[in-house]
C-alpha positions as MATLAB code, in Angstrom:
seq = 'MSFNVCNLKKCLSDEALIIPLEEIQLNDKLNFVEEPVEIMDREVKKLKQSRIPIVKVRWNARRGPEFTWECEDQFKNKYPHLFSNAQPTATS';
ca = [
       0.000    0.000    0.000;
       1.361    3.432   -0.877;
       0.584    6.818    0.580;
       0.662   10.057   -1.367;
       1.484   13.276    0.497;
      -1.013   15.135   -1.704;
      -3.802   13.476    0.310;
      -2.811   15.376    3.456;
      -4.834   18.400    4.532;
      -3.680   21.344    6.583;
      -4.739   21.138   10.223;
      -5.267   24.330   12.214;
      -5.195   23.827   15.948;
      -7.886   25.266   18.208;
      -6.204   26.556   21.362;
      -9.491   26.330   23.271;
      -9.243   22.530   22.983;
      -5.743   22.246   24.467;
      -5.677   20.255   27.715;
      -2.881   21.104   30.162;
      -0.529   18.173   30.666;
      -1.112   18.087   34.440;
      -4.846   17.472   33.864;
      -4.269   14.350   31.764;
      -4.741   11.146   33.738;
      -3.574    7.777   32.450;
      -4.209    4.337   33.901;
      -1.529    1.633   34.278;
      -2.032    0.619   30.611;
      -1.486    4.245   29.497;
      -5.124    4.716   28.507;
      -6.693    8.131   29.004;
      -9.068    8.155   31.996;
     -12.163   10.318   31.659;
     -13.426   11.513   35.022;
     -16.036   13.998   36.146;
     -14.580   17.371   37.139;
     -17.534   19.292   38.580;
     -21.290   19.631   38.801;
     -22.301   22.533   36.547;
     -26.082   22.646   36.979;
     -29.044   20.857   38.548;
     -32.593   20.227   37.367;
     -35.573   18.107   38.248;
     -36.920   16.043   35.355;
     -40.704   15.815   35.698;
     -42.414   12.675   34.480;
     -46.108   11.783   34.804;
     -45.916   10.348   38.317;
     -42.409   11.170   39.491;
     -39.632   13.730   39.655;
     -36.037   12.747   38.968;
     -33.193   15.034   40.068;
     -30.457   15.275   37.425;
     -27.086   17.038   37.356;
     -25.062   18.480   34.486;
     -21.520   17.121   34.772;
     -18.331   18.513   33.212;
     -15.872   15.755   32.239;
     -12.145   15.926   31.493;
     -12.390   14.502   27.994;
      -9.670   13.987   25.398;
     -11.063   16.626   23.064;
     -11.703   19.269   25.694;
     -14.543   19.677   28.160;
     -17.636   17.554   27.629;
     -20.943   17.814   29.441;
     -23.598   15.186   30.186;
     -26.787   15.055   32.224;
     -26.730   12.263   34.821;
     -29.194   10.920   37.381;
     -28.185   12.674   40.607;
     -28.725    9.737   42.990;
     -26.639    7.269   40.982;
     -23.944    9.826   40.248;
     -23.744   10.900   43.884;
     -23.157    7.278   44.956;
     -20.292    6.902   42.480;
     -18.683   10.359   42.920;
     -19.670   11.748   46.361;
     -16.697   14.160   46.440;
     -18.343   16.275   43.711;
     -21.293   16.957   45.995;
     -19.440   18.146   49.096;
     -20.040   21.830   48.248;
     -23.087   21.360   46.042;
     -26.406   22.924   46.896;
     -29.495   20.761   47.464;
     -31.773   20.038   44.557;
     -34.840   22.239   44.255;
     -38.073   20.250   44.477;
     -40.480   22.617   42.783;
];
């Protein structure tokens, strides 16, 4: 198989996506470890008969910050340290 340099395209870096080296965490097999960094927001998801508290989580991802909404109860069990300074969920 051959490779022609003409197939290459110029890549412009986006400095907003640069992750400082000290924030990169690797496991013993040198794989990048994505971990939650902080709780950004809280909401209560209203269903027909129930209310489910959810949290918006910022992750240290390979391509810069990523955000996901997670079930608060399950997330709090797995990562209690993120909730030490968090405010209680509003139940309106």
